[in-house]
């Protein structure tokens, strides 16, 4: 196992430092702030494309974490650039919170308050505070936490309502995207609130936050993870009735390690043990049902009509972390083969060795799906850069 992990670590570190991180530094909009919102596979930049807050917050997280790991000034400068644009363009000075989308100059064009988006603000701001000890960034993250708890928390049935209008009043359309089911509560939003609260708790040991993070872990165990299949249920009514049978393999493997990480950051031994067991069972299910044993990598999703064999960039990245996590938990090398085969699939088919970064999506056999952007409001460096940094860190721990 040692030699295999050392080889992977070298390749993954090279992709992170010489491909992913330089790519996004070059997309900073030095004239208007933020980062260009749409770029084609062959690097044609739409300089007037709107700019999404999620992309900006994920870049903020990425370069804050990269600075923690490597200490390079260019990573600090990029994190600063994202931070300044978040404060200037996305922050709602009237109603508080973060806008969904601004134009290329920084004027709001979609003022919807989506809790998923607010959570990524917390994630990026808390990481920026970890990296640079900037008190304003921590204060902003705390304000966002309090806004979620004030407006979104459901004191009757638990969990969080997905979205609100600019002034935090209820709205009828709570979808993240036109492809999503319009539901008041979703796995996806809860997963990223969990992720955000975990990161905030690293730097702000607040009792209310601790309770809310504990409640979120229990909510996943009791309501969101199916106890029979160990897949995530994705969409819910107000009372937690499941509204969808779709299985998302990328979210399953991502949740497996984020849930275990949350329990570890809390320092709760009982929850660490419970989430470790769940992480292994969820990873086993993904390997059994969603992992491509022929080509490597994991499929997009499954529903009543069968499996969607496409492979988007982000589930491949999350597979790397999820499998590494269960190797750490179990000490078993049984997960090494799918880990290696997934990385080989990424290296051969998902990484764009000509123009840089990773392709958005490929077919099962690795053929690039044309006409999908390299950069758009959802296509970001957070999944793949985090996978690289998590793998390197965990590899170093295992091999020390």
Coordinates of C-alpha atoms in Angstrom, one line a residue:
X1 CA 0.0 0.0 0.0
X2 CA 2.8 2.4 0.9
X3 CA 4.4 2.6 -2.6
X4 CA 1.0 2.9 -4.2
X5 CA 0.0 5.8 -2.0
X6 CA 3.4 7.6 -2.5
X7 CA 2.9 7.4 -6.3
X8 CA -0.6 8.7 -6.1
X9 CA 0.5 11.5 -3.7
X10 CA 3.1 12.7 -6.2
X11 CA 0.7 12.7 -9.1
X12 CA -2.1 14.4 -7.1
X13 CA 0.2 17.1 -5.7
X14 CA 1.4 17.8 -9.2
X15 CA -2.1 18.2 -10.5
X16 CA -3.0 20.5 -7.6
X17 CA 0.0 22.8 -7.7
X18 CA 0.6 22.9 -11.5
X19 CA -2.9 22.6 -12.9
X20 CA -5.8 23.4 -10.7
X21 CA -4.5 26.2 -8.5
X22 CA -2.8 28.2 -11.3
X23 CA -5.9 27.9 -13.5
X24 CA -8.2 29.8 -11.3
X25 CA -5.6 32.5 -10.3
X26 CA -5.6 33.4 -14.0
X27 CA -9.4 33.9 -14.0
X28 CA -9.4 36.7 -11.5
X29 CA -11.2 39.8 -13.0
X30 CA -8.7 42.5 -12.2
X31 CA -11.0 45.3 -13.6
X32 CA -14.3 44.5 -12.0
X33 CA -13.5 42.2 -9.1
X34 CA -14.3 38.6 -8.5
X35 CA -13.7 35.9 -11.1
X36 CA -14.9 35.5 -14.7
X37 CA -18.3 33.7 -14.6
X38 CA -18.2 31.6 -17.8
X39 CA -15.2 30.1 -19.6
X40 CA -15.4 27.5 -22.4
X41 CA -13.3 24.3 -22.5
X42 CA -10.8 26.0 -24.8
X43 CA -10.5 29.0 -22.6
X44 CA -12.8 31.5 -24.4
X45 CA -13.8 33.9 -21.6
X46 CA -17.1 35.6 -21.4
X47 CA -16.1 38.8 -19.6
X48 CA -19.6 40.0 -19.2
X49 CA -21.1 36.8 -17.8
X50 CA -22.8 37.1 -14.4
X51 CA -20.9 36.0 -11.3
X52 CA -22.3 33.5 -8.8
X53 CA -21.7 33.7 -5.1
X54 CA -21.2 30.0 -4.8
X55 CA -18.3 30.0 -7.2
X56 CA -16.8 33.0 -5.4
X57 CA -17.2 31.4 -1.9
X58 CA -15.7 28.2 -3.2
X59 CA -12.7 30.0 -4.6
X60 CA -12.4 31.8 -1.3
X61 CA -12.3 28.5 0.5
X62 CA -9.9 26.9 -2.0
X63 CA -7.1 29.5 -1.8
X64 CA -7.5 30.0 2.0
X65 CA -6.9 26.3 2.4
X66 CA -4.1 26.3 -0.2
X67 CA -2.4 29.1 1.8
X68 CA -2.7 27.1 5.0
X69 CA -1.1 24.1 3.2
X70 CA 1.6 25.9 1.2
X71 CA 2.0 29.5 2.4
X72 CA 2.4 31.0 -1.1
X73 CA 1.7 34.7 -1.5
X74 CA -0.2 34.1 -4.7
X75 CA -2.7 31.9 -2.9
X76 CA -3.2 34.7 -0.3
X77 CA -3.7 37.3 -3.0
X78 CA -6.3 35.1 -4.7
X79 CA -8.1 34.5 -1.4
X80 CA -8.0 38.2 -0.7
X81 CA -9.5 38.9 -4.1
X82 CA -12.4 36.6 -3.5
X83 CA -13.0 37.9 0.0
X84 CA -13.1 41.6 -1.1
X85 CA -15.6 40.8 -3.9
X86 CA -17.8 38.8 -1.5
X87 CA -17.9 41.8 0.9
X88 CA -18.5 44.4 -1.9
X89 CA -20.8 42.6 -4.3
X90 CA -22.6 39.7 -2.6
X91 CA -23.2 41.0 0.9
X92 CA -26.7 42.5 1.3
X93 CA -26.2 45.6 3.5
X94 CA -30.0 46.1 3.9
X95 CA -31.4 42.7 4.8
X96 CA -28.0 41.0 5.5
X97 CA -27.0 37.7 4.0
X98 CA -25.6 36.9 0.6
X99 CA -27.1 37.4 -2.9
X100 CA -27.2 34.5 -5.3
X101 CA -25.9 36.2 -8.4
X102 CA -24.4 39.6 -9.5
X103 CA -23.6 40.9 -12.9
X104 CA -20.0 41.2 -14.2
X105 CA -19.5 44.5 -12.5
X106 CA -20.9 43.4 -9.2
X107 CA -24.6 44.6 -9.2
X108 CA -27.1 42.1 -7.9
X109 CA -29.2 40.3 -10.5
X110 CA -30.6 37.6 -8.3
X111 CA -31.2 38.5 -4.7
X112 CA -32.6 35.2 -3.5
X113 CA -31.4 34.0 -0.1
X114 CA -30.7 30.3 -0.6
X115 CA -29.4 28.6 2.5
X116 CA -27.1 26.4 0.4
X117 CA -25.4 29.6 -0.8
X118 CA -25.3 31.1 2.7
X119 CA -23.6 27.9 3.9
X120 CA -20.9 28.2 1.4
X121 CA -20.3 31.8 2.5
X122 CA -19.7 30.4 6.0
X123 CA -17.4 27.7 4.7
X124 CA -15.3 30.2 2.7
X125 CA -15.2 32.9 5.4
X126 CA -14.3 30.5 8.2
X127 CA -11.5 29.1 6.2
X128 CA -10.3 32.6 5.4
X129 CA -10.2 33.2 9.1
X130 CA -8.3 30.0 9.7
X131 CA -5.7 31.1 7.2
X132 CA -5.3 34.8 8.0
X133 CA -6.9 35.4 11.4
X134 CA -9.0 38.3 10.0
X135 CA -11.7 39.1 12.6
X136 CA -14.1 40.6 10.1
X137 CA -14.3 37.3 8.2
X138 CA -15.2 35.4 11.4
X139 CA -17.8 38.0 12.3
X140 CA -19.4 37.7 8.9
X141 CA -19.5 33.9 9.2
X142 CA -21.1 34.2 12.6
X143 CA -23.7 36.6 11.2
X144 CA -24.6 34.1 8.5
X145 CA -24.9 31.3 11.0
X146 CA -27.3 33.4 13.1
X147 CA -29.3 34.3 10.0
X148 CA -29.7 30.6 9.1
X149 CA -30.9 29.9 12.6
X150 CA -33.2 32.8 12.8
X151 CA -35.0 32.4 9.4
X152 CA -34.4 28.9 8.2
X153 CA -34.4 26.6 11.2
X154 CA -37.7 24.6 11.6
X155 CA -38.3 24.5 15.3
X156 CA -41.3 22.2 14.9
X157 CA -40.0 19.4 12.7
X158 CA -36.2 20.0 12.7
X159 CA -33.8 20.9 9.9
X160 CA -33.8 23.9 7.6
X161 CA -36.0 25.4 5.0
X162 CA -34.2 25.8 1.7
X163 CA -34.7 29.3 0.4
X164 CA -36.2 32.7 1.0
X165 CA -36.7 36.0 -0.8
X166 CA -34.3 38.9 -0.6
X167 CA -36.0 40.1 2.6
X168 CA -36.1 36.6 4.1
X169 CA -39.8 36.2 3.5
X170 CA -41.1 32.8 2.3
X171 CA -41.0 32.0 -1.5
X172 CA -42.7 29.2 -3.5
X173 CA -39.8 28.2 -5.7
X174 CA -36.9 26.9 -3.6
X175 CA -35.0 25.0 -6.2
X176 CA -31.2 25.3 -6.5
X177 CA -31.5 24.8 -10.3
X178 CA -34.3 24.0 -12.8
X179 CA -33.2 20.3 -12.7
X180 CA -34.0 20.0 -9.0
X181 CA -37.2 19.0 -7.3
X182 CA -39.0 21.9 -5.7
X183 CA -39.0 20.8 -2.0
X184 CA -38.9 22.7 1.3
X185 CA -36.1 20.6 2.6
X186 CA -33.2 18.9 0.7
X187 CA -30.3 16.7 1.5
X188 CA -28.0 18.9 -0.5
X189 CA -28.6 22.1 1.6
X190 CA -28.4 20.1 4.8
X191 CA -25.1 18.5 3.8
X192 CA -23.5 21.9 3.1
X193 CA -24.9 23.5 6.2
X194 CA -23.3 20.5 8.1
X195 CA -20.0 21.1 6.2
X196 CA -20.1 24.9 6.9
X197 CA -21.0 24.5 10.6
X198 CA -18.1 22.0 11.0
X199 CA -15.6 24.5 9.6
X200 CA -17.0 27.3 11.7
X201 CA -16.8 25.2 14.8
X202 CA -13.0 24.7 14.1
X203 CA -12.5 28.4 14.8
X204 CA -15.5 29.4 17.0
X205 CA -16.2 27.0 19.9
X206 CA -19.7 28.3 20.5
X207 CA -22.2 26.2 22.6
X208 CA -25.2 26.9 20.3
X209 CA -23.1 26.1 17.2
X210 CA -22.0 22.8 18.9
X211 CA -25.6 21.8 19.6
X212 CA -26.7 22.7 16.1
X213 CA -23.9 20.7 14.5
X214 CA -24.7 17.7 16.8
X215 CA -28.3 18.0 15.8
X216 CA -27.4 18.0 12.1
X217 CA -25.3 14.8 12.5
X218 CA -28.2 13.1 14.2
X219 CA -30.6 14.4 11.5
X220 CA -28.5 12.7 8.8
X221 CA -28.4 9.5 10.8
X222 CA -32.1 9.5 11.7
X223 CA -33.8 11.1 8.7
X224 CA -31.6 11.6 5.6
X225 CA -29.6 8.4 5.3
X226 CA -31.8 5.4 4.4
X227 CA -31.0 2.8 7.1
X228 CA -31.7 -0.1 4.7
X229 CA -29.8 1.0 1.6
X230 CA -27.3 3.5 3.1
X231 CA -28.1 5.8 0.3
X232 CA -29.1 9.4 0.9
X233 CA -32.7 10.5 0.4
X234 CA -32.6 13.7 -1.5
X235 CA -35.8 15.7 -1.3
X236 CA -38.3 16.0 1.6
X237 CA -41.5 17.6 2.6
X238 CA -41.7 19.8 5.7
X239 CA -42.3 16.7 7.9
X240 CA -39.4 14.8 6.4
X241 CA -41.5 12.6 4.1
X242 CA -39.2 11.5 1.3
X243 CA -40.2 12.9 -2.2
X244 CA -37.7 11.2 -4.5
X245 CA -36.2 7.8 -5.1
X246 CA -33.1 9.1 -7.0
X247 CA -29.7 7.9 -5.8
X248 CA -26.8 10.3 -6.1
X249 CA -23.5 8.4 -5.9
X250 CA -21.4 11.5 -5.6
X251 CA -23.4 12.9 -2.7
X252 CA -23.4 9.5 -1.0
X253 CA -19.6 9.3 -1.0
X254 CA -19.2 13.0 -0.1
X255 CA -21.6 12.7 2.8
X256 CA -19.8 9.6 4.1
X257 CA -16.6 11.5 4.9
X258 CA -18.1 14.9 5.7
X259 CA -20.4 13.3 8.4
X260 CA -17.4 11.5 9.9
X261 CA -15.3 14.7 9.8
X262 CA -18.1 16.6 11.6
X263 CA -18.2 14.2 14.4
X264 CA -14.4 14.3 14.7
X265 CA -14.3 18.1 14.8
X266 CA -17.0 18.0 17.5
X267 CA -14.9 15.6 19.5
X268 CA -17.8 13.4 20.3
X269 CA -16.5 9.8 20.7
X270 CA -19.9 8.2 20.4
X271 CA -20.8 10.1 17.2
X272 CA -17.3 9.4 15.8
X273 CA -17.9 5.7 16.2
X274 CA -21.4 5.8 14.8
X275 CA -20.3 7.9 11.8
X276 CA -17.3 5.8 11.1
X277 CA -19.5 2.8 10.8
X278 CA -21.9 4.7 8.5
X279 CA -19.0 6.0 6.4
X280 CA -17.8 2.5 5.7
X281 CA -21.3 1.2 4.9
X282 CA -22.0 4.2 2.6
X283 CA -18.7 3.8 0.8
X284 CA -19.3 0.1 0.4
X285 CA -22.6 0.8 -1.3
X286 CA -21.1 3.3 -3.7
X287 CA -18.3 0.8 -4.6
X288 CA -20.9 -1.9 -5.1
X289 CA -23.5 0.0 -7.1
X290 CA -21.9 3.3 -8.4
X291 CA -18.3 2.4 -9.1
X292 CA -17.4 1.5 -12.7
X293 CA -15.3 -1.7 -12.3
X294 CA -14.4 -1.6 -16.0
X295 CA -13.2 1.9 -16.6
X296 CA -12.9 3.3 -13.1
X297 CA -14.7 6.3 -11.6
X298 CA -18.3 6.6 -10.4
X299 CA -21.5 7.1 -12.2
X300 CA -23.7 10.2 -11.8
X301 CA -27.0 8.8 -10.4
X302 CA -29.6 6.1 -10.5
X303 CA -33.4 6.3 -10.6
X304 CA -36.4 4.1 -11.6
X305 CA -35.3 4.1 -15.2
X306 CA -31.8 2.8 -14.4
X307 CA -28.3 4.3 -14.0
X308 CA -26.9 7.4 -15.6
X309 CA -23.4 6.4 -16.6
X310 CA -22.1 9.9 -17.2
X311 CA -19.2 10.9 -14.9
X312 CA -19.1 14.5 -13.8
X313 CA -15.9 15.9 -12.4
X314 CA -17.0 16.4 -8.8
X315 CA -18.1 12.9 -7.8
X316 CA -14.8 11.5 -9.1
X317 CA -13.0 14.0 -6.7
X318 CA -15.3 13.1 -3.8
X319 CA -14.6 9.4 -4.4
X320 CA -10.9 9.9 -3.8
X321 CA -11.6 11.4 -0.3
X322 CA -14.3 9.0 0.6
X323 CA -12.2 6.0 -0.2
X324 CA -9.2 7.4 1.6
X325 CA -11.3 8.1 4.6
X326 CA -12.5 4.4 4.9
X327 CA -8.9 3.2 4.4
X328 CA -8.0 5.3 7.4
X329 CA -11.0 4.0 9.4
X330 CA -10.6 0.3 8.6
X331 CA -6.9 0.0 7.8
X332 CA -8.0 -2.3 4.9
X333 CA -6.3 -2.2 1.5
X334 CA -9.6 -3.5 -0.1
X335 CA -10.4 0.1 -1.0
X336 CA -7.1 0.8 -2.6
X337 CA -7.9 -0.8 -6.0
X338 CA -11.0 1.4 -6.6
X339 CA -9.1 4.4 -5.3
X340 CA -6.3 3.8 -7.8
X341 CA -8.6 3.0 -10.7
X342 CA -10.7 6.1 -10.0
X343 CA -7.6 8.3 -10.0
X344 CA -6.3 6.7 -13.2
X345 CA -9.6 7.5 -14.8
X346 CA -9.4 11.1 -13.6
X347 CA -5.8 11.4 -14.9
X348 CA -6.5 9.9 -18.3
X349 CA -10.0 11.4 -19.0
X350 CA -11.1 14.1 -16.6
X351 CA -8.0 16.3 -16.4
X352 CA -7.7 18.6 -19.4
X353 CA -4.0 18.2 -20.1
X354 CA -4.2 20.7 -23.0
X355 CA -6.1 23.7 -21.6
X356 CA -6.0 23.0 -17.9
X357 CA -8.3 22.2 -15.0
X358 CA -10.8 19.3 -15.2
X359 CA -13.5 18.7 -17.8
X360 CA -17.1 19.2 -16.6
X361 CA -18.3 15.7 -17.6
X362 CA -17.3 12.7 -19.6
X363 CA -19.0 9.6 -20.9
X364 CA -18.6 6.3 -19.2
X365 CA -15.6 5.4 -21.3
X366 CA -14.0 8.7 -20.7
X367 CA -15.0 10.5 -23.9
X368 CA -15.4 14.2 -23.3
X369 CA -18.9 15.6 -23.4
X370 CA -18.6 18.6 -25.7
X371 CA -20.0 22.1 -25.2
X372 CA -20.0 22.0 -21.4
X373 CA -18.1 25.0 -19.8
X374 CA -14.9 24.8 -17.9
X375 CA -16.2 27.5 -15.7
X376 CA -19.8 28.4 -14.8
X377 CA -21.6 29.2 -11.5
X378 CA -21.4 25.6 -10.4
X379 CA -18.1 24.5 -12.0
X380 CA -15.4 25.4 -9.5
X381 CA -12.1 24.4 -7.9
X382 CA -13.6 23.3 -4.6
X383 CA -14.2 19.6 -5.1
X384 CA -11.0 18.8 -7.0
X385 CA -8.7 21.0 -5.0
X386 CA -10.1 19.8 -1.8
X387 CA -9.8 16.2 -2.9
X388 CA -6.1 16.8 -3.7
X389 CA -5.4 18.5 -0.4
X390 CA -7.4 16.0 1.7
X391 CA -5.6 13.1 0.0
X392 CA -2.2 14.5 0.5
X393 CA -2.9 15.3 4.2
X394 CA -4.4 11.9 4.9
X395 CA -1.7 10.2 3.0
X396 CA 1.0 12.0 5.0
X397 CA -0.8 10.9 8.2
X398 CA -1.0 7.3 7.2
X399 CA 2.6 7.1 6.0
X400 CA 4.3 9.1 8.8

